[in-house]
Amino acid sequence: MSKTIAILGATGSVGSQALDVAAARGYKVDFLSANKDLRTLEEAARKFRPRAVAMADGKAASELRTLLADTNIKVLSGEGGIAEGIALSEAETVINATLGKAGLVPSLAVIDAGKTLALANKESLVIAGDIVMSRAKERGVEILPVDSEHSAIFQSLKSGKHSEIKRIILTASGGPFFGKSVEELRSVTLADTLAHPTWKMGRKITVDSATLMNKGFEIIEAAHLFGVGADRVKVVVHRESILHSAVEYIDNCIVGELSVPDMRMCIQYAVDYPERCVATSAELDLFAVGALTFQAPDPVAFPLLELARRAGEDGGASGAVLNAADEIAVEAFLNERISFSDISRVVIGAYESLSDAKNEHSLEAILEYDAVARVKAEELIKK
Ligand code: MG
């Protein structure tokens, strides 16, 4: 039977790949949301004919309402409109591919609506992982990872019990600057940074992959999703992006998932779970791959990786501070206001100056720390 899904952040990189999977697998799409890219959302709405669409940006929503006036598709507006669309939707699974902090409230709305959350928005867990996970548990809602590493870990966890996990092995492509020294990183450019070796992604996450901040966020994400301490998530640089992550058990067996690097596979797995269905993406030719390599990350050249681990251990609003400072620093880097090396300077500086964030656990306090960290990061950018 065909599945009904909803996609939040439908115009971004993961969102558009989710639409590809929906078309290929014949899923019914009954709700779509986006920030303000109304042309792309209009096109998707005409193709998939959802019951409703929502735009986070109010002005974009009213323009889209005019564009879709010849259809019976309801156009909703703002954060409240996204929550309303989720509640109205008949989707069993909602894919949250919203970018950044804006994904948190929609994730909570999906959980409150009692729908399965297929999560591609790692910030939901980085910022407020305890709140998201405990609310999902209370409501009996399943969270299925769409991030490729976490999908691999989720699949690998089918091989043993939680008490039998020794550690999680989180693989990293290493980004475009793997092997470079602190000194060499001082002269890398924006264009160098946006050339990711194996994955095709949006600009923010491509920069986060180059600084290893993305991998750091994934440590926090894994710790929340799978209930292990951040200290038990080991990052291994694996340039080929074929082993997407693994679980090491107490008997020293390592169970992992290998496939071509293709997000559509993770999206399909999350929607069809617990079934496995015929692939819409390419098969892995092991002979063509030939060899797989594994190396340690350099904590000196890429200090944000260990800062994220610390934030995972510190807990409370620490992840919110880390994420907010990084969003501001990366934006400044993309606008060529600061250098690549400045990203870690700004994020570390903001984190250190707000170290009491770890004592705050309410959603209100977390959002307040998010706002304060943005101001602090902006101050550090100007220095
Ligand atoms: Mg990933």
Coordinates of C-alpha atoms and ligand atoms in Angstrom, one line a residue:
M1 CA 0.0 0.0 0.0
S2 CA 1.3 3.5 -0.8
K3 CA 2.5 5.6 2.1
T4 CA 1.4 9.1 2.8
I5 CA 4.2 11.5 3.8
A6 CA 4.8 15.2 4.5
I7 CA 8.0 17.0 3.8
L8 CA 9.2 20.0 5.8
G9 CA 12.0 22.0 4.2
A10 CA 10.9 20.7 0.8
T11 CA 12.9 23.1 -1.3
G12 CA 16.3 22.4 0.2
S13 CA 18.8 19.7 -0.9
V14 CA 17.4 16.8 1.3
G15 CA 13.8 18.0 0.7
S16 CA 14.1 17.9 -3.1
Q17 CA 15.7 14.4 -2.8
A18 CA 12.8 13.4 -0.6
L19 CA 10.4 14.6 -3.4
D20 CA 12.5 12.5 -5.9
V21 CA 12.0 9.4 -3.7
A22 CA 8.3 10.2 -3.3
A23 CA 7.9 10.3 -7.1
A24 CA 9.9 7.1 -7.7
R25 CA 8.2 5.1 -4.9
G26 CA 4.7 6.5 -5.5
Y27 CA 4.3 7.9 -2.0
K28 CA 1.3 10.3 -1.6
V29 CA 2.6 13.7 -0.4
D30 CA -0.1 15.6 1.5
F31 CA 1.8 18.5 3.1
L32 CA 4.9 20.5 2.1
S33 CA 6.6 23.4 3.8
A34 CA 9.5 25.7 2.9
N35 CA 11.1 28.9 4.2
K36 CA 10.6 31.4 1.4
D37 CA 11.5 29.7 -2.0
L38 CA 8.0 30.0 -3.3
R39 CA 8.8 29.2 -7.0
T40 CA 10.3 25.8 -6.1
L41 CA 7.5 25.1 -3.6
E42 CA 4.8 26.1 -6.2
E43 CA 6.4 23.7 -8.7
A44 CA 6.4 20.8 -6.1
A45 CA 2.8 21.6 -5.1
R46 CA 1.6 21.5 -8.7
K47 CA 3.4 18.2 -9.2
F48 CA 2.4 16.4 -6.0
R49 CA -0.9 18.1 -5.2
P50 CA -0.7 18.1 -1.4
R51 CA -3.8 19.1 0.6
A52 CA -1.8 22.0 2.0
V53 CA 1.5 23.9 1.8
A54 CA 3.1 26.3 4.3
M55 CA 5.8 29.0 4.0
A56 CA 7.6 30.1 7.1
D57 CA 7.9 33.6 5.6
G58 CA 4.6 35.5 5.7
K59 CA 5.2 37.6 2.6
A60 CA 6.2 34.5 0.6
A61 CA 3.1 32.7 1.8
S62 CA 0.7 35.4 0.6
E63 CA 2.5 35.5 -2.8
L64 CA 2.2 31.7 -3.1
R65 CA -1.5 32.0 -2.2
T66 CA -1.9 34.1 -5.3
L67 CA 0.2 31.7 -7.5
L68 CA -1.9 28.7 -6.4
A69 CA -5.2 30.4 -6.6
D70 CA -6.3 28.2 -9.5
T71 CA -5.9 25.1 -7.3
N72 CA -7.6 23.8 -4.1
I73 CA -4.3 23.6 -2.2
K74 CA -4.5 25.4 1.1
V75 CA -1.6 27.9 1.7
L76 CA -0.6 28.4 5.3
S77 CA 1.8 30.9 6.8
G78 CA 4.5 31.2 9.5
E79 CA 5.6 28.7 12.2
G80 CA 1.9 28.4 13.3
G81 CA 0.9 27.5 9.7
I82 CA 3.6 24.8 9.6
A83 CA 2.3 23.3 12.8
E84 CA -1.3 23.5 11.5
G85 CA -0.4 21.8 8.3
I86 CA 1.3 19.0 10.2
A87 CA -1.8 18.5 12.4
L88 CA -4.1 18.5 9.4
S89 CA -1.9 16.1 7.4
E90 CA -2.8 12.4 7.1
A91 CA 0.9 11.5 6.7
E92 CA 2.1 8.6 8.8
T93 CA 5.6 9.9 8.4
V94 CA 6.8 13.5 8.3
I95 CA 10.3 14.1 6.9
N96 CA 11.8 17.1 8.6
A97 CA 14.5 18.5 6.2
T98 CA 14.2 22.1 7.5
L99 CA 17.6 23.9 7.6
G100 CA 19.0 24.9 11.0
K101 CA 17.4 26.0 14.2
A102 CA 14.1 26.6 12.3
G103 CA 13.6 22.8 12.3
L104 CA 13.2 22.5 16.1
V105 CA 9.6 23.7 16.6
P106 CA 8.3 21.7 13.6
S107 CA 10.0 18.6 15.0
L108 CA 8.1 19.1 18.2
A109 CA 4.9 19.7 16.2
V110 CA 5.3 16.4 14.4
I111 CA 5.8 14.6 17.7
D112 CA 2.7 16.3 19.2
A113 CA 0.7 15.2 16.2
G114 CA 1.7 11.6 17.0
K115 CA 3.4 11.0 13.6
T116 CA 6.6 9.3 12.9
L117 CA 9.4 11.8 12.6
A118 CA 11.9 11.1 9.9
L119 CA 14.6 13.5 11.0
A120 CA 17.1 15.1 8.6
N121 CA 17.2 18.3 10.8
K122 CA 20.0 17.4 13.2
E123 CA 19.8 20.8 14.9
S124 CA 16.5 19.6 16.6
L125 CA 18.7 17.2 18.6
V126 CA 21.8 19.4 18.9
I127 CA 19.7 22.3 20.3
A128 CA 17.1 20.5 22.4
G129 CA 17.9 16.8 22.2
D130 CA 16.7 16.0 25.8
I131 CA 13.3 17.7 25.2
V132 CA 12.8 16.2 21.7
M133 CA 13.7 12.6 22.8
S134 CA 11.6 12.7 26.0
R135 CA 8.6 14.2 24.3
A136 CA 8.8 11.5 21.6
K137 CA 9.0 8.8 24.3
E138 CA 6.0 10.3 26.2
R139 CA 3.9 10.4 23.0
G140 CA 5.1 7.0 21.8
V141 CA 6.4 8.6 18.6
E142 CA 9.3 7.0 16.7
I143 CA 12.2 9.1 15.5
L144 CA 13.9 7.6 12.4
P145 CA 17.2 9.1 11.3
V146 CA 17.6 10.4 7.8
D147 CA 21.2 11.5 8.2
S148 CA 23.2 8.9 6.4
E149 CA 25.5 8.1 9.4
H150 CA 22.6 7.8 11.8
S151 CA 20.6 5.7 9.3
A152 CA 23.6 3.3 9.2
I153 CA 23.9 3.2 13.0
F154 CA 20.2 2.6 13.3
Q155 CA 20.4 -0.3 10.9
S156 CA 23.6 -1.7 12.6
L157 CA 21.8 -1.6 16.0
K158 CA 19.5 -4.3 14.7
S159 CA 22.4 -6.7 15.4
G160 CA 22.5 -6.5 19.2
K161 CA 21.0 -5.2 22.4
H162 CA 21.6 -1.7 23.8
S163 CA 23.5 -3.2 26.7
E164 CA 25.9 -4.9 24.3
I165 CA 27.0 -1.7 22.6
K166 CA 30.7 -0.8 23.2
R167 CA 30.8 2.3 21.1
I168 CA 29.4 3.9 18.0
I169 CA 31.8 4.4 15.1
L170 CA 30.8 7.6 13.2
T171 CA 32.5 7.9 9.9
A172 CA 33.5 11.2 8.4
S173 CA 34.6 12.0 4.8
G174 CA 37.0 14.5 6.4
G175 CA 35.9 17.3 4.1
P176 CA 38.0 19.1 1.5
F177 CA 40.8 20.0 4.0
F178 CA 41.6 16.7 5.6
G179 CA 45.4 16.5 6.1
K180 CA 45.9 20.2 6.2
S181 CA 47.6 21.9 9.1
V182 CA 46.4 24.8 11.2
E183 CA 48.8 27.0 9.2
E184 CA 47.6 25.8 5.8
L185 CA 44.0 26.3 6.8
R186 CA 44.6 30.0 7.3
S187 CA 44.8 30.5 3.5
V188 CA 41.9 28.4 2.3
T189 CA 39.1 30.2 0.3
L190 CA 35.4 30.1 0.2
A191 CA 35.5 28.4 -3.2
D192 CA 37.9 25.7 -1.8
T193 CA 35.5 25.1 1.1
L194 CA 32.4 24.7 -1.1
A195 CA 34.0 21.8 -3.1
H196 CA 33.0 18.8 -1.1
P197 CA 34.7 15.5 -2.2
T198 CA 31.8 13.0 -2.0
W199 CA 28.4 14.5 -0.9
K200 CA 26.3 17.0 -2.7
M201 CA 24.7 19.3 -0.1
G202 CA 23.6 22.8 0.8
R203 CA 26.2 25.6 1.4
K204 CA 25.8 25.7 5.2
I205 CA 26.4 22.0 5.7
T206 CA 29.2 22.0 3.2
V207 CA 31.1 24.5 5.3
D208 CA 30.2 22.5 8.4
S209 CA 31.7 19.5 6.8
A210 CA 34.9 21.3 6.0
T211 CA 35.3 22.5 9.7
L212 CA 34.1 19.1 11.0
M213 CA 31.4 21.0 12.9
N214 CA 28.9 18.8 11.0
K215 CA 30.6 15.7 12.4
G216 CA 30.6 17.3 15.8
F217 CA 26.8 17.9 15.6
E218 CA 26.4 14.3 14.5
I219 CA 28.2 13.1 17.7
I220 CA 25.5 15.0 19.7
E221 CA 22.7 13.7 17.4
A222 CA 23.9 10.1 17.8
A223 CA 24.2 10.4 21.6
H224 CA 20.6 11.5 21.8
L225 CA 19.1 9.2 19.2
F226 CA 20.8 6.1 20.5
G227 CA 21.1 6.8 24.2
V228 CA 24.9 6.6 24.5
G229 CA 27.2 9.1 26.0
A230 CA 29.0 11.5 23.6
D231 CA 32.3 10.0 24.9
R232 CA 31.3 6.6 23.4
V233 CA 31.0 8.0 19.8
K234 CA 34.3 7.5 18.0
V235 CA 34.9 9.5 14.8
V236 CA 36.8 7.8 12.1
V237 CA 37.8 9.6 8.8
H238 CA 36.8 7.4 5.9
R239 CA 37.5 9.3 2.7
E240 CA 35.5 7.0 0.4
S241 CA 32.1 7.6 2.1
I242 CA 31.1 3.9 1.6
L243 CA 30.9 2.6 5.2
H244 CA 28.3 5.1 6.5
S245 CA 28.9 4.3 10.1
A246 CA 29.0 1.3 12.4
V247 CA 28.4 -0.1 15.9
E248 CA 31.1 -1.9 17.8
Y249 CA 29.7 -4.4 20.3
I250 CA 31.2 -5.7 23.5
D251 CA 32.4 -8.9 21.7
N252 CA 34.5 -6.6 19.5
C253 CA 32.4 -7.3 16.4
I254 CA 31.8 -4.2 14.3
V255 CA 28.6 -4.1 12.3
G256 CA 28.2 -1.4 9.7
E257 CA 26.2 -0.4 6.6
L258 CA 27.9 0.1 3.2
S259 CA 26.3 1.6 0.2
V260 CA 26.9 4.3 -2.4
P261 CA 26.7 7.8 -0.9
D262 CA 23.1 8.7 -1.8
M263 CA 20.7 10.4 0.7
R264 CA 17.7 9.0 -1.2
M265 CA 18.5 5.6 0.2
C266 CA 18.3 6.9 3.8
I267 CA 15.1 8.8 3.0
Q268 CA 13.5 5.7 1.5
Y269 CA 14.7 3.5 4.4
A270 CA 13.1 5.8 6.9
V271 CA 9.8 6.0 5.1
D272 CA 9.5 2.3 4.3
Y273 CA 10.8 1.1 7.7
P274 CA 10.4 -1.6 9.0
E275 CA 10.2 -2.9 5.4
R276 CA 13.0 -2.9 2.9
C277 CA 11.9 -2.0 -0.6
V278 CA 13.5 -2.2 -4.0
A279 CA 16.1 0.5 -4.4
T280 CA 15.6 3.7 -6.3
S281 CA 19.3 4.5 -6.0
A282 CA 22.4 2.7 -7.5
E283 CA 23.9 -0.5 -6.2
L284 CA 27.4 -0.5 -4.7
D285 CA 30.0 -2.1 -6.9
L286 CA 32.6 -3.3 -4.4
F287 CA 35.1 -4.1 -7.2
A288 CA 34.9 -0.5 -8.4
V289 CA 35.5 0.8 -4.8
G290 CA 38.5 -1.5 -4.5
A291 CA 39.9 -0.3 -1.1
L292 CA 38.5 1.4 2.0
T293 CA 40.7 3.5 4.2
F294 CA 40.3 4.6 7.8
Q295 CA 42.2 7.4 9.6
A296 CA 42.1 9.5 12.7
P297 CA 40.8 13.1 12.6
D298 CA 43.2 15.9 13.6
P299 CA 41.8 17.5 16.7
V300 CA 44.2 20.5 16.5
A301 CA 43.4 21.5 13.0
F302 CA 39.7 20.8 13.5
P303 CA 39.0 21.9 17.1
L304 CA 35.2 22.1 16.6
L305 CA 34.9 18.3 16.6
E306 CA 36.0 18.0 20.2
L307 CA 34.1 21.2 21.2
A308 CA 31.0 19.4 20.0
R309 CA 31.8 16.3 22.0
R310 CA 32.2 18.6 25.1
A311 CA 28.9 20.3 24.4
G312 CA 27.3 16.8 24.2
E313 CA 28.7 16.0 27.6
D314 CA 27.9 19.4 29.1
G315 CA 24.2 19.1 28.0
G316 CA 21.5 21.6 28.9
A317 CA 21.6 24.6 26.5
S318 CA 25.2 23.9 25.5
G319 CA 24.2 22.5 22.1
A320 CA 22.0 25.5 21.4
V321 CA 25.0 27.9 22.1
L322 CA 27.2 25.8 19.8
N323 CA 24.7 25.7 17.0
A324 CA 23.8 29.4 17.2
A325 CA 27.4 30.5 17.2
D326 CA 28.1 28.3 14.3
E327 CA 25.1 29.5 12.2
I328 CA 26.3 33.1 12.7
A329 CA 30.0 32.3 12.0
V330 CA 29.3 30.3 8.9
E331 CA 26.9 33.0 7.5
A332 CA 29.7 35.5 8.0
F333 CA 32.2 33.2 6.3
L334 CA 29.8 32.7 3.3
N335 CA 29.5 36.5 3.1
E336 CA 33.3 36.7 3.1
R337 CA 33.3 38.8 6.3
I338 CA 35.6 36.3 8.1
S339 CA 38.2 33.7 7.1
F340 CA 37.8 29.9 7.4
S341 CA 40.0 29.8 10.5
D342 CA 37.9 32.5 12.1
I343 CA 34.9 30.2 12.1
S344 CA 36.4 28.1 14.9
R345 CA 37.7 31.2 16.7
V346 CA 34.2 32.7 16.9
V347 CA 32.4 29.4 17.8
I348 CA 34.9 28.5 20.5
G349 CA 34.9 32.1 21.9
A350 CA 31.1 32.2 22.1
Y351 CA 31.0 28.8 23.7
E352 CA 33.6 29.6 26.4
S353 CA 31.9 32.8 27.3
L354 CA 28.5 31.1 27.8
S355 CA 29.7 28.0 29.6
D356 CA 26.9 28.3 32.2
A357 CA 24.5 27.3 29.5
K358 CA 24.9 23.7 30.6
N359 CA 22.8 24.3 33.7
E360 CA 19.7 25.4 31.8
H361 CA 17.3 22.7 30.6
S362 CA 13.9 24.4 29.7
L363 CA 12.9 25.2 26.2
E364 CA 12.6 28.9 27.1
A365 CA 16.1 29.0 28.5
I366 CA 17.5 27.1 25.5
L367 CA 16.0 29.6 23.1
E368 CA 17.3 32.4 25.2
Y369 CA 20.8 31.0 25.1
D370 CA 20.4 30.6 21.3
A371 CA 19.7 34.3 21.0
V372 CA 22.5 35.4 23.3
A373 CA 25.0 33.2 21.5
R374 CA 24.1 34.8 18.2
V375 CA 24.8 38.3 19.7
K376 CA 28.1 37.0 21.2
A377 CA 29.2 35.4 17.9
E378 CA 28.5 38.6 16.0
E379 CA 30.6 40.6 18.5
L380 CA 33.5 38.1 18.0
I381 CA 33.1 38.4 14.2
K382 CA 33.7 42.2 14.5
K383 CA 36.8 41.7 16.5
Ligands
MG1 MG 25.7 13.1 7.8

